Tab-separated table of C-alpha atoms in Angstrom:
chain	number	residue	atom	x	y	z
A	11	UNK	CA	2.180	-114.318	-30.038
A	12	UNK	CA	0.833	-117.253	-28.698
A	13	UNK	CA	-2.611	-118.476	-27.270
A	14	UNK	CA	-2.960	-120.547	-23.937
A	15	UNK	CA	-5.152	-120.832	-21.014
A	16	UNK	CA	-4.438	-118.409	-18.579
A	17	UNK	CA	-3.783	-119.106	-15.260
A	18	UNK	CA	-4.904	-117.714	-11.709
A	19	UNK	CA	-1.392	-116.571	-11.468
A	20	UNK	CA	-1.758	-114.605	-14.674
A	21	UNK	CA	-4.395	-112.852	-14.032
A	22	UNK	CA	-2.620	-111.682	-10.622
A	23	UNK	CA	0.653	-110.329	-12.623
A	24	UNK	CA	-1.952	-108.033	-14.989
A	25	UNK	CA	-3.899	-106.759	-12.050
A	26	UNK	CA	-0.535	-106.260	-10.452
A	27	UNK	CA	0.772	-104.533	-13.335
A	28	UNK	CA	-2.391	-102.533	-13.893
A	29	UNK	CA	-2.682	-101.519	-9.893
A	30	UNK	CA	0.526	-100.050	-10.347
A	31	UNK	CA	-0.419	-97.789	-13.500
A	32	UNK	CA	-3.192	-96.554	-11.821
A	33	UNK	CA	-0.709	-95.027	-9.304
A	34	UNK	CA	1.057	-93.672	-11.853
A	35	UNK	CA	-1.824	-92.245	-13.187
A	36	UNK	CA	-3.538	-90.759	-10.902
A	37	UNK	CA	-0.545	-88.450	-10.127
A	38	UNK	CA	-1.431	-86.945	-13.846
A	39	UNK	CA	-4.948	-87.240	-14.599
A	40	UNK	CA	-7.136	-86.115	-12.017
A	41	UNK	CA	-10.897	-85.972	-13.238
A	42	UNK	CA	-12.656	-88.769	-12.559
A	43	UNK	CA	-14.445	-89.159	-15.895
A	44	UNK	CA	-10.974	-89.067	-17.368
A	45	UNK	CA	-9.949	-91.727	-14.942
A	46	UNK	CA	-13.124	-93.746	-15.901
A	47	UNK	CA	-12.154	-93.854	-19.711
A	48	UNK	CA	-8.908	-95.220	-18.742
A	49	UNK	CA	-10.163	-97.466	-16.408
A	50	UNK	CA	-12.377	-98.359	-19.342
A	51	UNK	CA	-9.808	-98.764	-22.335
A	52	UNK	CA	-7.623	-101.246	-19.832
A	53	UNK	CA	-10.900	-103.546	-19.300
A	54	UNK	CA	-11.570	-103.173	-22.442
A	55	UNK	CA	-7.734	-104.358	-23.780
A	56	UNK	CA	-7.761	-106.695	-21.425
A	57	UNK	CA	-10.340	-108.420	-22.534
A	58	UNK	CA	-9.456	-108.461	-26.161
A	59	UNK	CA	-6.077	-109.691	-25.233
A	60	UNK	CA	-7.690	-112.528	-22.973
A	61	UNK	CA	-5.495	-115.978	-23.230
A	62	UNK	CA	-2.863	-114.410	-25.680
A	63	UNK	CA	0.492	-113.972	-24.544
A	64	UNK	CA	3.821	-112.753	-26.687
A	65	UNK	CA	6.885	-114.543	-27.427
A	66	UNK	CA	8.146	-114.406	-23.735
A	67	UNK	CA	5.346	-116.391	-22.282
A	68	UNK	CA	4.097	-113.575	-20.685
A	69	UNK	CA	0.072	-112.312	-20.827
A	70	UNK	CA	0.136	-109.892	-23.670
A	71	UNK	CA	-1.954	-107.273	-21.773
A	72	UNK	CA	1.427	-106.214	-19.900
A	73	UNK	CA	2.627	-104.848	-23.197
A	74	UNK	CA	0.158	-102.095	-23.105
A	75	UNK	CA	0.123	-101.513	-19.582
A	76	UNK	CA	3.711	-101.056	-19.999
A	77	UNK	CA	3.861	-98.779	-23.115
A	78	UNK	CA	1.059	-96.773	-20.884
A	79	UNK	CA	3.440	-96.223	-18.310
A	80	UNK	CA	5.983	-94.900	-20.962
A	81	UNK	CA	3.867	-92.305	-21.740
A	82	UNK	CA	3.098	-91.377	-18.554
A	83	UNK	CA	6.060	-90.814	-16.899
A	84	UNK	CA	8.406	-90.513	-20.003
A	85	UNK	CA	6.427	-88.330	-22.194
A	86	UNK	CA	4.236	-86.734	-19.867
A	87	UNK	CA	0.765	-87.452	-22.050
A	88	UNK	CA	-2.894	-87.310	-20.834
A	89	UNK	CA	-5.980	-89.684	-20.872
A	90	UNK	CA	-6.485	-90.002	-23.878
A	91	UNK	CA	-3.112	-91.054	-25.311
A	92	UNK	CA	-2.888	-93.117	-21.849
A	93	UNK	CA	-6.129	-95.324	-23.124
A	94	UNK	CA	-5.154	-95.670	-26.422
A	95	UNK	CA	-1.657	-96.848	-25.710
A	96	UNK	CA	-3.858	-99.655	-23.581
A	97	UNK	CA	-5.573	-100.039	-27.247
A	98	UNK	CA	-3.052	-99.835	-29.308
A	99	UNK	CA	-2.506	-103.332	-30.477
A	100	UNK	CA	-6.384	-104.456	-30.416
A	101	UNK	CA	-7.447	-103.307	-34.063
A	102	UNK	CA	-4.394	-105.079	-35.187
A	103	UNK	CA	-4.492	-108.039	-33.646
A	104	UNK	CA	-8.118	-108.936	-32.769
A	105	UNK	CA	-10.941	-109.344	-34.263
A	106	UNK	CA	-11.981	-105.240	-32.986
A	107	UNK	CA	-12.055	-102.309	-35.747
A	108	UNK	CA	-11.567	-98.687	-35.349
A	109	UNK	CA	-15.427	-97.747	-35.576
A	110	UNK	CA	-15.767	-100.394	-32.284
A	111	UNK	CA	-13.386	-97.911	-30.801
A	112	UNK	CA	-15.274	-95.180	-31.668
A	113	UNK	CA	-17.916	-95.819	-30.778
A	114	UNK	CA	-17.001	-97.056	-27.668
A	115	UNK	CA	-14.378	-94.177	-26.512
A	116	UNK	CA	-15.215	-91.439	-29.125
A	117	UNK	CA	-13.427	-90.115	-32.143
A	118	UNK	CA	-10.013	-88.606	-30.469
A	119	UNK	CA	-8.939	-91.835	-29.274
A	120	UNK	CA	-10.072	-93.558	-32.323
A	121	UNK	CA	-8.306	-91.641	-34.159
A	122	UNK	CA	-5.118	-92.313	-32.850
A	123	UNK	CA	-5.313	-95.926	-32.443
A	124	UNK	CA	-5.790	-95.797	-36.286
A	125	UNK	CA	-2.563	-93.718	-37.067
A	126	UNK	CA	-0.809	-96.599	-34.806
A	127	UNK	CA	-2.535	-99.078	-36.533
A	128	UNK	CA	-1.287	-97.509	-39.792
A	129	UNK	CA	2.098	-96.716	-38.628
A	130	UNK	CA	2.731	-100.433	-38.226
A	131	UNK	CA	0.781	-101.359	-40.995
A	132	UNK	CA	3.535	-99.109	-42.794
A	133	UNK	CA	6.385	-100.930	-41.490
A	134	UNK	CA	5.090	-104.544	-41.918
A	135	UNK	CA	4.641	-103.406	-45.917
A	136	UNK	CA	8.489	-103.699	-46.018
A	137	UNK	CA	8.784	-107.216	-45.226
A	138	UNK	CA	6.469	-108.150	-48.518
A	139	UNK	CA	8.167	-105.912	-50.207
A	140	UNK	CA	11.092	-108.192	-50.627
A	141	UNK	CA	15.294	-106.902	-50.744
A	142	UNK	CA	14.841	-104.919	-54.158
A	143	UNK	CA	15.459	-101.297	-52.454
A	144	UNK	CA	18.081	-101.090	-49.947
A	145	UNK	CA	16.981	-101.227	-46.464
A	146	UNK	CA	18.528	-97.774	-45.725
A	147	UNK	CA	16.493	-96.351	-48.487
A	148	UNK	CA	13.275	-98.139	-47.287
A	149	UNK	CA	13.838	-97.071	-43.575
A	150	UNK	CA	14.051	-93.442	-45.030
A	151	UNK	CA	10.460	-93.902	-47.039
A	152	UNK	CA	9.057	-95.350	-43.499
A	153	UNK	CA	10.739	-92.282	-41.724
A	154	UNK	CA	8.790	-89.872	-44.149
A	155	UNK	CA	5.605	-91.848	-43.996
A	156	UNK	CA	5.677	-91.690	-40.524
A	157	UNK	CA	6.526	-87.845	-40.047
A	158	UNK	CA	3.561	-87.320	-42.589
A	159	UNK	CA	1.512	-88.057	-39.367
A	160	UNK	CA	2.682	-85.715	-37.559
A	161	UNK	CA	0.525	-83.013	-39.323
A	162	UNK	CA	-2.493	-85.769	-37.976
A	163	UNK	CA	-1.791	-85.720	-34.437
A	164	UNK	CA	1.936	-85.710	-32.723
A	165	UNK	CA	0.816	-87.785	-30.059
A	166	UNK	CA	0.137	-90.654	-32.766
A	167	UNK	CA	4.377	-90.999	-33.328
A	168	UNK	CA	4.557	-89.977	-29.344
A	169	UNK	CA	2.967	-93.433	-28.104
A	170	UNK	CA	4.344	-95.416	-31.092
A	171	UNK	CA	7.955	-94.120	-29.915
A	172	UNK	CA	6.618	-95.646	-26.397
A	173	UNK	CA	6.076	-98.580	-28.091
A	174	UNK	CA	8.823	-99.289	-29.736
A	175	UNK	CA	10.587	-98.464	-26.414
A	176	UNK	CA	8.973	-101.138	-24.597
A	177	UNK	CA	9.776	-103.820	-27.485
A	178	UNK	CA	13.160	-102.732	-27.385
A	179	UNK	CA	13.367	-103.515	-23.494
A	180	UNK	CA	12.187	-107.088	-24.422
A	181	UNK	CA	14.002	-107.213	-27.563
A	182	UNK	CA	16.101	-110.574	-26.184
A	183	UNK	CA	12.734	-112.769	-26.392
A	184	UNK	CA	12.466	-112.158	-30.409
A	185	UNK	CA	13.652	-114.456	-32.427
A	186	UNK	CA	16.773	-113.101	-34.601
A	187	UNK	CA	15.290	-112.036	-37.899
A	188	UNK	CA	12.616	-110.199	-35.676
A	189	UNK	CA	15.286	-108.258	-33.513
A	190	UNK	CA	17.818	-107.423	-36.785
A	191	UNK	CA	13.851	-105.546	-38.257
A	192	UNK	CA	13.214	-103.917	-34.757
A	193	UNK	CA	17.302	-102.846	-34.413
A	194	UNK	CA	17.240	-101.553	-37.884
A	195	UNK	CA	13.880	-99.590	-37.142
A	196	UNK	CA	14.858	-98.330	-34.629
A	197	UNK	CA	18.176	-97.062	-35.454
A	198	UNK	CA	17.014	-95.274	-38.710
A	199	UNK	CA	13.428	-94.539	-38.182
A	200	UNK	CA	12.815	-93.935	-34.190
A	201	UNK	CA	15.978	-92.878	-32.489
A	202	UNK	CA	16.044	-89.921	-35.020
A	203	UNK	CA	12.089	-89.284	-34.229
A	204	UNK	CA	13.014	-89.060	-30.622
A	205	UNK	CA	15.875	-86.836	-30.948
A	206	UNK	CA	14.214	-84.005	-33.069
A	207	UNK	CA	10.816	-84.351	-30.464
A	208	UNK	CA	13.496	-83.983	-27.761
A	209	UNK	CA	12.253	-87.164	-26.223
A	210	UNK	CA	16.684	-87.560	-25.392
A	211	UNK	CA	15.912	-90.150	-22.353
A	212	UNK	CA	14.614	-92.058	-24.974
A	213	UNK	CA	16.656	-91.523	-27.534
A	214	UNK	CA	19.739	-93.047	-25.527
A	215	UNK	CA	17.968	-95.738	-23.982
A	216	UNK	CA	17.006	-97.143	-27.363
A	217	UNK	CA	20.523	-95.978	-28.567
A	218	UNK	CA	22.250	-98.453	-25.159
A	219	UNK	CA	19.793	-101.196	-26.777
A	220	UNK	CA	20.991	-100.624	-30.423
A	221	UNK	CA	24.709	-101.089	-29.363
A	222	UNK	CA	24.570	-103.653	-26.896
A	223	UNK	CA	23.078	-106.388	-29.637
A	224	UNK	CA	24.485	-104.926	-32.796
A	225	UNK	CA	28.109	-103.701	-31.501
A	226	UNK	CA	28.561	-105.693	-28.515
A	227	UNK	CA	32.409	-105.702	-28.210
A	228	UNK	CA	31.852	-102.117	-28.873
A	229	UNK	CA	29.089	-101.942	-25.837
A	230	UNK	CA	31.277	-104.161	-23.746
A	231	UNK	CA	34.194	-101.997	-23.961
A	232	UNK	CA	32.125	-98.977	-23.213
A	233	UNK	CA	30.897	-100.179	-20.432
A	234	UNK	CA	33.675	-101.069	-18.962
A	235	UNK	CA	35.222	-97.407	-18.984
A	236	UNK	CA	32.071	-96.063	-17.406
């Protein structure tokens, strides 16, 4: 992440990007108070994410807004999961907590922003904990951590598998260390999450990303055939 100014032009591309979530929406959620608490959680993440943008120069808010739209059309979720994928990243990475949440959009949504905020919280632990376990044997500790929160809330591992779908898709603007952790996440933690939830149109789009930048003569060839 970085922090800059943003521009008249950047605050077009969010209101773009959140104009066309709201059509997405609003072909799922109906009631307008449910509307309203989306409508809420975006000006709320918006806010928190004013003048920060991630590695691709982009404004950071279209990270969420994305993700959103991953679990709206590609998991099928309500309102609440649809706000707090748009607040999914602000205990984390401003100056927010989870009772500001709560207080602001009651305990449900709360509540899974903080098993997000832990699930990452889980896999950042492995950086610090330097190369002494194998990193096959510390993706399979994550995997169990993570499944532990299932018996929380299933929608908690639903939006984090939207997520991590959406940071695969912009995978190229990480910097290689970054993209080997995400590729090796995702290969032994998430793409078996999203086969046994029988999320499969995720499962092989994250699968396509896996191969293209860890087997690419492999992907190449493949590609080719089809």
């Amino acid at each position: 992440m970085s922090f800059s100014e943003f521009t008249a032009e950047d605050y077009k591309i969010i209101d773009q990007a959140w104009d066309g979530l709201k059509q997405q929406i609003d072909k799922r959620v109906k009631d307008p108070a449910e509307l309203d608490i989306v409508r809420k959680a975006f000006e709320f993440a918006n806010q928190a994410h004013k003048n920060i943008r991630r590695r691709s120069g982009e404004p950071y808010m279209l990270h969420p807004i994305e993700v959103a739209g991953i679990v709206v059309n590609e998991i099928g979720l309500g309102y609440k999961s649809i706000a707090a994928a748009l607040l999914h990243d602000v205990v984390e990475d401003t100056s927010y907590t989870v009772d500001d949440i709560k207080s602001l959009f009651g305990n449900k949504i709360a509540m899974l922003v903080d098993g997000l905020t832990k699930i990452k919280t889980v896999l950042d632990n492995e950086d610090r904990k330097g190369r002494t376990v194998s990193t096959e044997s510390m993706q399979a500790e994550n995997f169990k951590r993570i499944l532990l929160t299932l018996n929380d809330d299933v929608r908690v591992v639903l939006i984090k598998l939207a997520d991590r779908l959406h940071n695969c898709r912009t995978i190229e603007f990480m910097p290689e260390h970054k993209r080997d952790k995400i590729l090796s996440e995702t290969m032994f933690i998430f793409i078996p999450l999203a086969h046994r939830l029988g999320l499969y149109g995720v499962k092989s789009e994250m699968e396509n990303i896996w191969l293209r930048y860890k087997e690419p003569e492999a992907y190449a060839s493949i590609s080719e055939r089809i």
